[in-house]
Short mmCIF file of C-alpha atoms in Angstrom, two decimals:
data_model
loop_
_atom_site.label_atom_id
_atom_site.label_comp_id
_atom_site.label_asym_id
_atom_site.label_seq_id
_atom_site.Cartn_x
_atom_site.Cartn_y
_atom_site.Cartn_z
CA UNK A 1 17.00 196.81 14.38
CA UNK A 2 15.32 193.63 15.56
CA UNK A 3 16.17 192.34 19.04
CA UNK A 4 15.26 188.75 19.88
CA UNK A 5 15.31 187.60 23.50
CA UNK A 6 15.20 183.88 24.31
CA UNK A 7 14.54 182.11 27.62
CA UNK A 8 15.62 180.02 29.36
CA UNK A 9 19.29 179.72 28.45
CA UNK A 10 19.39 176.16 29.80
CA UNK A 11 16.60 173.66 30.33
CA UNK A 12 16.77 170.18 31.79
CA UNK A 13 13.79 167.81 31.59
CA UNK A 14 13.14 164.13 32.16
CA UNK A 15 12.48 161.93 29.19
CA UNK A 16 8.79 161.97 28.37
CA UNK A 17 8.17 165.41 29.85
CA UNK A 18 7.39 168.52 27.81
CA UNK A 19 9.80 171.38 27.15
CA UNK A 20 8.86 174.97 26.37
CA UNK A 21 11.21 177.67 25.09
CA UNK A 22 10.05 181.26 24.77
CA UNK A 23 11.19 184.16 22.62
CA UNK A 24 10.22 187.80 22.39
CA UNK A 25 10.97 190.19 19.58
CA UNK A 26 11.02 193.96 19.29
CA UNK A 27 10.21 194.75 15.66
CA UNK A 28 6.45 194.75 15.16
CA UNK A 29 7.06 194.42 11.41
CA UNK A 30 8.60 190.95 11.86
CA UNK A 31 6.43 188.26 10.35
CA UNK A 32 8.57 185.15 9.98
CA UNK A 33 9.68 183.10 13.00
CA UNK A 34 11.78 179.95 12.50
CA UNK A 35 13.31 177.61 15.07
CA UNK A 36 16.66 175.89 14.56
CA UNK A 37 18.17 172.92 16.36
CA UNK A 38 21.94 172.63 16.68
CA UNK A 39 23.40 169.39 17.98
CA UNK A 40 26.89 169.43 19.44
CA UNK A 41 29.47 170.00 16.72
CA UNK A 42 26.86 170.18 13.98
CA UNK A 43 25.23 172.88 11.91
CA UNK A 44 21.91 174.55 12.87
CA UNK A 45 18.97 172.91 11.14
CA UNK A 46 15.48 174.30 10.65
CA UNK A 47 12.93 172.27 12.59
CA UNK A 48 9.78 174.37 12.32
CA UNK A 49 8.73 177.86 11.33
CA UNK A 50 5.64 180.05 11.52
CA UNK A 51 4.45 183.12 9.71
CA UNK A 52 2.42 185.89 11.24
CA UNK A 53 -0.83 184.94 9.55
CA UNK A 54 -1.20 181.86 11.78
CA UNK A 55 -1.19 181.48 15.55
CA UNK A 56 0.00 177.89 15.88
CA UNK A 57 1.72 175.23 13.83
CA UNK A 58 2.36 171.61 14.69
CA UNK A 59 4.66 168.94 13.34
CA UNK A 60 4.45 165.67 15.27
CA UNK A 61 5.96 166.31 18.73
CA UNK A 62 6.93 169.91 17.95
CA UNK A 63 4.65 172.93 17.94
CA UNK A 64 5.17 176.66 17.73
CA UNK A 65 2.74 179.31 18.94
CA UNK A 66 2.79 182.99 18.07
CA UNK A 67 1.21 185.95 19.83
CA UNK A 68 1.71 188.96 17.56
CA UNK A 69 0.04 191.39 19.96
CA UNK A 70 2.46 190.51 22.75
CA UNK A 71 5.34 189.95 20.31
CA UNK A 72 6.30 186.57 21.59
CA UNK A 73 6.48 183.05 20.23
CA UNK A 74 7.22 179.71 21.82
CA UNK A 75 8.50 176.26 20.93
CA UNK A 76 6.80 173.29 22.55
CA UNK A 77 8.31 169.81 22.48
CA UNK A 78 6.15 167.02 23.88
CA UNK A 79 7.20 163.50 24.94
CA UNK A 80 10.85 164.53 24.92
CA UNK A 81 13.53 162.00 24.03
CA UNK A 82 17.29 162.02 24.72
CA UNK A 83 17.93 162.76 21.05
CA UNK A 84 16.08 166.06 21.51
CA UNK A 85 19.08 167.24 23.56
CA UNK A 86 20.62 170.15 21.63
CA UNK A 87 20.77 173.93 21.48
CA UNK A 88 17.60 175.50 20.10
CA UNK A 89 17.61 178.95 18.49
CA UNK A 90 14.63 181.13 17.71
CA UNK A 91 14.82 183.82 15.04
CA UNK A 92 12.70 186.59 13.62
CA UNK A 93 12.66 188.57 10.43
CA UNK A 94 10.59 191.03 8.50
CA UNK A 95 9.25 190.31 5.10
CA UNK A 96 11.48 190.20 2.08
CA UNK A 97 14.93 191.67 2.03
CA UNK A 98 15.85 191.19 5.68
CA UNK A 99 18.10 188.53 7.17
CA UNK A 100 17.26 186.49 10.26
CA UNK A 101 18.01 187.80 13.75
CA UNK A 102 18.63 185.02 16.24
CA UNK A 103 18.11 184.61 19.98
CA UNK A 104 20.98 183.48 22.22
CA UNK A 105 19.90 179.87 22.22
CA UNK A 106 18.56 177.40 24.78
CA UNK A 107 20.59 174.37 25.73
CA UNK A 108 18.08 171.55 26.25
CA UNK A 109 19.11 168.40 28.09
CA UNK A 110 16.73 165.44 28.18
CA UNK A 111 17.75 162.90 30.78
CA UNK A 112 16.63 159.25 30.55
CA UNK B 1 25.68 166.58 2.99
CA UNK B 2 23.24 169.46 3.05
CA UNK B 3 24.63 171.25 0.00
CA UNK B 4 26.52 174.02 1.83
CA UNK B 5 30.20 173.22 2.27
CA UNK B 6 32.61 175.26 4.36
CA UNK B 7 36.39 174.95 4.38
CA UNK B 8 38.49 174.67 6.38
CA UNK B 9 36.62 173.08 9.31
CA UNK B 10 39.23 174.30 11.78
CA UNK B 11 41.71 177.17 11.53
CA UNK B 12 44.31 178.46 13.95
CA UNK B 13 45.96 181.73 12.98
CA UNK B 14 48.23 184.31 14.49
CA UNK B 15 47.15 187.92 14.80
CA UNK B 16 49.43 188.98 11.93
CA UNK B 17 48.32 186.25 9.53
CA UNK B 18 46.03 186.54 6.53
CA UNK B 19 43.66 183.67 5.81
CA UNK B 20 40.39 183.08 3.98
CA UNK B 21 37.29 181.06 4.77
CA UNK B 22 35.39 179.50 1.90
CA UNK B 23 31.73 178.64 1.50
CA UNK B 24 30.20 176.84 -1.46
CA UNK B 25 26.57 175.91 -2.03
CA UNK B 26 25.14 173.51 -4.59
CA UNK B 27 21.48 174.32 -3.98
CA UNK B 28 20.93 176.91 -6.66
CA UNK B 29 20.34 179.58 -4.02
CA UNK B 30 20.93 183.24 -4.70
CA UNK B 31 21.42 184.62 -1.19
CA UNK B 32 24.38 183.82 1.05
CA UNK B 33 25.18 184.92 4.57
CA UNK B 34 28.06 184.97 7.05
CA UNK B 35 27.21 184.58 10.74
CA UNK B 36 29.54 184.56 13.75
CA UNK B 37 28.69 182.17 16.61
CA UNK B 38 30.39 182.89 19.95
CA UNK B 39 29.72 181.15 23.23
CA UNK B 40 26.63 182.46 25.07
CA UNK B 41 25.83 185.00 22.36
CA UNK B 42 23.22 185.03 19.62
CA UNK B 43 24.22 184.12 16.11
CA UNK B 44 25.53 187.46 14.86
CA UNK B 45 24.79 188.42 11.28
CA UNK B 46 27.91 189.74 9.56
CA UNK B 47 27.25 190.03 5.82
CA UNK B 48 24.46 189.35 3.35
CA UNK B 49 24.80 188.83 -0.37
CA UNK B 50 21.82 188.61 -2.72
CA UNK B 51 22.52 187.78 -6.37
CA UNK B 52 26.24 188.49 -5.74
CA UNK B 53 25.54 191.99 -4.42
CA UNK B 54 26.27 192.85 -0.81
CA UNK B 55 23.01 194.01 0.71
CA UNK B 56 23.99 194.15 4.36
CA UNK B 57 27.14 194.82 6.34
CA UNK B 58 26.29 194.62 10.01
CA UNK B 59 28.93 197.06 11.31
CA UNK B 60 31.64 194.45 10.93
CA UNK B 61 35.27 195.58 11.50
CA UNK B 62 37.30 196.02 8.34
CA UNK B 63 39.64 193.18 9.34
CA UNK B 64 36.85 190.96 7.97
CA UNK B 65 36.43 191.34 4.22
CA UNK B 66 33.79 189.35 2.31
CA UNK B 67 33.87 188.39 -1.34
CA UNK B 68 31.13 186.85 -3.45
CA UNK B 69 32.39 186.13 -6.98
CA UNK B 70 29.18 184.29 -7.94
CA UNK B 71 25.99 183.06 -6.33
CA UNK B 72 27.57 179.72 -5.41
CA UNK B 73 30.69 180.92 -3.63
CA UNK B 74 31.29 183.16 -0.66
CA UNK B 75 34.60 183.99 0.97
CA UNK B 76 35.56 185.72 4.19
CA UNK B 77 39.06 187.17 4.09
CA UNK B 78 40.71 187.64 7.47
CA UNK B 79 43.66 189.82 8.41
CA UNK B 80 45.15 191.18 11.64
CA UNK B 81 42.49 189.50 13.75
CA UNK B 82 42.17 189.74 17.51
CA UNK B 83 41.78 186.88 20.02
CA UNK B 84 38.15 187.93 20.60
CA UNK B 85 37.48 187.08 16.96
CA UNK B 86 37.85 183.41 17.85
CA UNK B 87 34.47 181.81 17.16
CA UNK B 88 32.56 179.49 14.87
CA UNK B 89 31.90 181.18 11.53
CA UNK B 90 28.79 179.86 9.83
CA UNK B 91 27.81 180.33 6.23
CA UNK B 92 24.17 179.98 5.18
CA UNK B 93 22.25 180.22 1.94
CA UNK B 94 18.61 180.69 0.97
CA UNK B 95 16.78 180.91 -2.35
CA UNK B 96 16.92 184.71 -2.05
CA UNK B 97 16.61 187.27 0.72
CA UNK B 98 12.92 187.39 -0.18
CA UNK B 99 12.35 183.74 0.70
CA UNK B 100 13.57 181.84 3.67
CA UNK B 101 14.61 178.36 4.59
CA UNK B 102 18.24 178.93 5.48
CA UNK B 103 20.60 176.03 4.92
CA UNK B 104 23.69 176.30 7.09
CA UNK B 105 27.17 174.97 6.47
CA UNK B 106 29.05 173.09 9.19
CA UNK B 107 31.10 176.15 10.05
CA UNK B 108 34.76 176.99 10.45
CA UNK B 109 36.06 176.92 14.01
CA UNK B 110 38.54 179.82 14.11
CA UNK B 111 41.08 180.29 16.88
CA UNK B 112 43.20 183.45 16.91
CA UNK B 113 46.38 183.16 18.95
#
Protein backbone atom coordinates (compact mmCIF):
# COMPACT_ATOMS: atom_id res chain seq x y z
CA UNK A 1 0.00 0.00 0.00
CA UNK A 2 0.88 3.68 -0.10
CA UNK A 3 3.45 4.97 2.42
CA UNK A 4 3.65 8.73 2.97
CA UNK A 5 6.65 10.19 4.80
CA UNK A 6 6.53 13.77 6.08
CA UNK A 7 9.34 16.02 7.33
CA UNK A 8 10.04 17.78 9.57
CA UNK A 9 7.89 16.66 12.48
CA UNK A 10 8.22 20.08 14.11
CA UNK A 11 9.06 23.45 12.60
CA UNK A 12 9.49 26.79 14.31
CA UNK A 13 9.76 30.02 12.30
CA UNK A 14 9.62 33.72 13.00
CA UNK A 15 6.62 35.67 11.85
CA UNK A 16 7.15 36.84 8.29
CA UNK A 17 9.53 34.03 7.38
CA UNK A 18 8.70 31.19 5.01
CA UNK A 19 7.95 27.61 6.04
CA UNK A 20 8.43 24.51 3.89
CA UNK A 21 7.11 21.03 4.67
CA UNK A 22 8.08 18.07 2.51
CA UNK A 23 6.44 14.73 1.82
CA UNK A 24 7.44 11.67 -0.14
CA UNK A 25 5.20 8.86 -1.28
CA UNK A 26 5.83 5.31 -2.42
CA UNK A 27 3.00 4.45 -4.81
CA UNK A 28 3.84 5.72 -8.29
CA UNK A 29 0.14 5.39 -9.18
CA UNK A 30 -0.81 8.12 -6.68
CA UNK A 31 -2.08 11.21 -8.43
CA UNK A 32 -3.90 13.31 -5.84
CA UNK A 33 -2.03 15.16 -3.07
CA UNK A 34 -3.96 17.29 -0.56
CA UNK A 35 -2.72 19.22 2.47
CA UNK A 36 -4.74 19.58 5.65
CA UNK A 37 -4.35 22.01 8.54
CA UNK A 38 -5.41 20.99 12.02
CA UNK A 39 -5.52 23.64 14.73
CA UNK A 40 -5.38 22.53 18.35
CA UNK A 41 -8.60 20.79 19.34
CA UNK A 42 -10.14 21.22 15.91
CA UNK A 43 -10.82 19.06 12.90
CA UNK A 44 -8.40 18.78 9.93
CA UNK A 45 -9.36 21.15 7.13
CA UNK A 46 -8.27 21.03 3.51
CA UNK A 47 -6.12 24.04 2.63
CA UNK A 48 -4.79 23.16 -0.81
CA UNK A 49 -4.48 20.18 -3.11
CA UNK A 50 -2.72 19.26 -6.33
CA UNK A 51 -3.22 16.61 -8.97
CA UNK A 52 -0.46 14.93 -10.89
CA UNK A 53 -1.12 16.77 -14.14
CA UNK A 54 0.30 20.01 -12.69
CA UNK A 55 3.63 20.78 -11.05
CA UNK A 56 2.65 23.74 -8.88
CA UNK A 57 -0.43 25.37 -7.46
CA UNK A 58 -0.74 28.61 -5.54
CA UNK A 59 -3.40 30.12 -3.33
CA UNK A 60 -2.37 33.45 -1.81
CA UNK A 61 0.41 32.72 0.72
CA UNK A 62 0.24 28.95 0.24
CA UNK A 63 1.74 26.94 -2.60
CA UNK A 64 2.27 23.27 -3.28
CA UNK A 65 4.83 21.80 -5.65
CA UNK A 66 4.91 18.26 -7.00
CA UNK A 67 7.76 16.27 -8.49
CA UNK A 68 6.25 13.04 -9.82
CA UNK A 69 9.59 11.64 -10.99
CA UNK A 70 11.08 11.92 -7.51
CA UNK A 71 7.74 11.15 -5.83
CA UNK A 72 7.76 14.09 -3.52
CA UNK A 73 5.62 17.15 -2.93
CA UNK A 74 6.00 20.18 -0.70
CA UNK A 75 3.93 22.83 1.02
CA UNK A 76 5.27 26.37 1.03
CA UNK A 77 3.85 29.06 3.30
CA UNK A 78 5.19 32.57 2.77
CA UNK A 79 4.95 35.59 5.09
CA UNK A 80 3.92 33.34 7.98
CA UNK A 81 1.59 34.65 10.66
CA UNK A 82 0.93 33.39 14.21
CA UNK A 83 -2.45 32.06 13.07
CA UNK A 84 -0.60 29.70 10.72
CA UNK A 85 0.51 27.78 13.83
CA UNK A 86 -1.07 24.32 13.57
CA UNK A 87 -0.35 20.73 12.58
CA UNK A 88 -0.14 20.23 8.82
CA UNK A 89 -0.77 16.85 7.21
CA UNK A 90 0.07 15.78 3.69
CA UNK A 91 -1.77 12.92 2.02
CA UNK A 92 -1.67 10.93 -1.18
CA UNK A 93 -4.07 8.74 -3.06
CA UNK A 94 -4.52 6.97 -6.33
CA UNK A 95 -7.33 7.72 -8.67
CA UNK A 96 -10.86 6.70 -7.91
CA UNK A 97 -11.74 4.11 -5.34
CA UNK A 98 -8.85 4.65 -2.93
CA UNK A 99 -8.92 6.50 0.38
CA UNK A 100 -6.31 9.04 1.46
CA UNK A 101 -3.08 7.94 3.16
CA UNK A 102 -1.70 10.59 5.49
CA UNK A 103 1.77 11.58 6.66
CA UNK A 104 2.54 11.87 10.38
CA UNK A 105 2.05 15.60 10.45
CA UNK A 106 4.25 18.66 11.01
CA UNK A 107 3.68 20.87 14.02
CA UNK A 108 4.34 24.43 12.83
CA UNK A 109 4.90 27.21 15.36
CA UNK A 110 5.09 30.80 14.16
CA UNK A 111 6.49 33.09 16.80
CA UNK A 112 5.78 36.86 16.76
CA UNK B 1 -20.58 23.75 11.46
CA UNK B 2 -19.00 21.94 8.55
CA UNK B 3 -21.81 19.45 8.03
CA UNK B 4 -20.14 16.41 9.63
CA UNK B 5 -21.19 15.91 13.24
CA UNK B 6 -19.64 13.39 15.60
CA UNK B 7 -20.99 12.36 18.99
CA UNK B 8 -19.96 12.11 21.70
CA UNK B 9 -17.04 14.57 21.70
CA UNK B 10 -15.40 12.79 24.63
CA UNK B 11 -15.79 9.23 25.88
CA UNK B 12 -14.18 7.38 28.77
CA UNK B 13 -14.84 3.66 28.88
CA UNK B 14 -13.62 0.63 30.75
CA UNK B 15 -12.11 -2.31 28.92
CA UNK B 16 -15.24 -4.42 29.45
CA UNK B 17 -17.69 -1.76 28.29
CA UNK B 18 -19.57 -1.56 24.99
CA UNK B 19 -20.09 1.85 23.44
CA UNK B 20 -20.77 3.35 20.03
CA UNK B 21 -19.48 6.40 18.21
CA UNK B 22 -21.80 8.20 15.84
CA UNK B 23 -21.12 10.25 12.73
CA UNK B 24 -23.71 12.12 10.71
CA UNK B 25 -23.21 14.20 7.58
CA UNK B 26 -25.61 16.65 5.98
CA UNK B 27 -23.61 17.25 2.81
CA UNK B 28 -25.24 14.73 0.52
CA UNK B 29 -21.99 12.76 0.33
CA UNK B 30 -21.93 9.08 -0.46
CA UNK B 31 -18.58 8.02 0.99
CA UNK B 32 -17.76 7.97 4.70
CA UNK B 33 -14.57 7.06 6.50
CA UNK B 34 -13.30 6.28 10.00
CA UNK B 35 -9.75 7.36 10.86
CA UNK B 36 -7.82 6.90 14.11
CA UNK B 37 -5.51 9.74 15.20
CA UNK B 38 -2.89 8.85 17.82
CA UNK B 39 -0.09 11.07 19.05
CA UNK B 40 2.95 11.15 16.74
CA UNK B 41 1.37 8.76 14.23
CA UNK B 42 -0.21 9.34 10.85
CA UNK B 43 -3.96 9.44 10.55
CA UNK B 44 -4.74 5.74 10.25
CA UNK B 45 -7.50 4.70 7.89
CA UNK B 46 -9.82 2.18 9.54
CA UNK B 47 -12.92 1.73 7.38
CA UNK B 48 -14.37 3.07 4.14
CA UNK B 49 -17.99 3.00 3.08
CA UNK B 50 -19.15 3.99 -0.40
CA UNK B 51 -22.90 4.11 -1.03
CA UNK B 52 -23.43 2.21 2.26
CA UNK B 53 -21.16 -0.64 1.21
CA UNK B 54 -17.93 -1.29 3.05
CA UNK B 55 -15.14 -1.05 0.50
CA UNK B 56 -12.13 -1.12 2.79
CA UNK B 57 -11.25 -2.63 6.14
CA UNK B 58 -7.69 -1.73 6.94
CA UNK B 59 -6.82 -4.77 9.08
CA UNK B 60 -8.72 -3.35 12.02
CA UNK B 61 -9.19 -5.61 15.09
CA UNK B 62 -12.64 -7.09 15.46
CA UNK B 63 -13.22 -5.17 18.70
CA UNK B 64 -14.04 -2.27 16.34
CA UNK B 65 -17.21 -2.90 14.36
CA UNK B 66 -18.52 -0.34 11.84
CA UNK B 67 -22.08 0.11 10.71
CA UNK B 68 -23.44 2.27 7.90
CA UNK B 69 -27.25 2.10 7.78
CA UNK B 70 -27.45 4.83 5.12
CA UNK B 71 -25.20 7.28 3.33
CA UNK B 72 -25.71 9.93 6.02
CA UNK B 73 -24.87 7.91 9.11
CA UNK B 74 -21.85 5.95 10.21
CA UNK B 75 -21.30 4.20 13.51
CA UNK B 76 -18.29 2.62 15.17
CA UNK B 77 -19.23 0.03 17.76
CA UNK B 78 -16.62 -0.61 20.43
CA UNK B 79 -16.25 -3.57 22.77
CA UNK B 80 -13.50 -4.98 24.98
CA UNK B 81 -11.08 -2.26 24.00
CA UNK B 82 -7.50 -1.94 25.17
CA UNK B 83 -5.77 1.14 26.65
CA UNK B 84 -3.75 1.50 23.42
CA UNK B 85 -7.03 2.12 21.61
CA UNK B 86 -7.23 5.50 23.33
CA UNK B 87 -7.08 8.10 20.55
CA UNK B 88 -9.06 10.67 18.62
CA UNK B 89 -11.46 8.95 16.21
CA UNK B 90 -12.25 11.08 13.20
CA UNK B 91 -15.07 10.59 10.76
CA UNK B 92 -14.86 12.08 7.26
CA UNK B 93 -17.08 12.17 4.21
CA UNK B 94 -16.60 12.90 0.52
CA UNK B 95 -18.94 12.96 -2.47
CA UNK B 96 -17.80 9.42 -3.30
CA UNK B 97 -14.56 7.47 -3.17
CA UNK B 98 -14.08 8.55 -6.78
CA UNK B 99 -13.97 12.24 -5.90
CA UNK B 100 -12.14 13.91 -3.10
CA UNK B 101 -12.50 16.88 -0.85
CA UNK B 102 -12.80 15.17 2.52
CA UNK B 103 -14.82 16.98 5.16
CA UNK B 104 -13.84 15.88 8.65
CA UNK B 105 -15.92 15.82 11.80
CA UNK B 106 -14.55 17.21 15.06
CA UNK B 107 -13.74 13.75 16.34
CA UNK B 108 -14.43 11.72 19.45
CA UNK B 109 -11.66 11.73 22.04
CA UNK B 110 -11.72 8.17 23.42
CA UNK B 111 -9.97 7.15 26.62
CA UNK B 112 -9.91 3.48 27.59
CA UNK B 113 -9.22 2.86 31.27
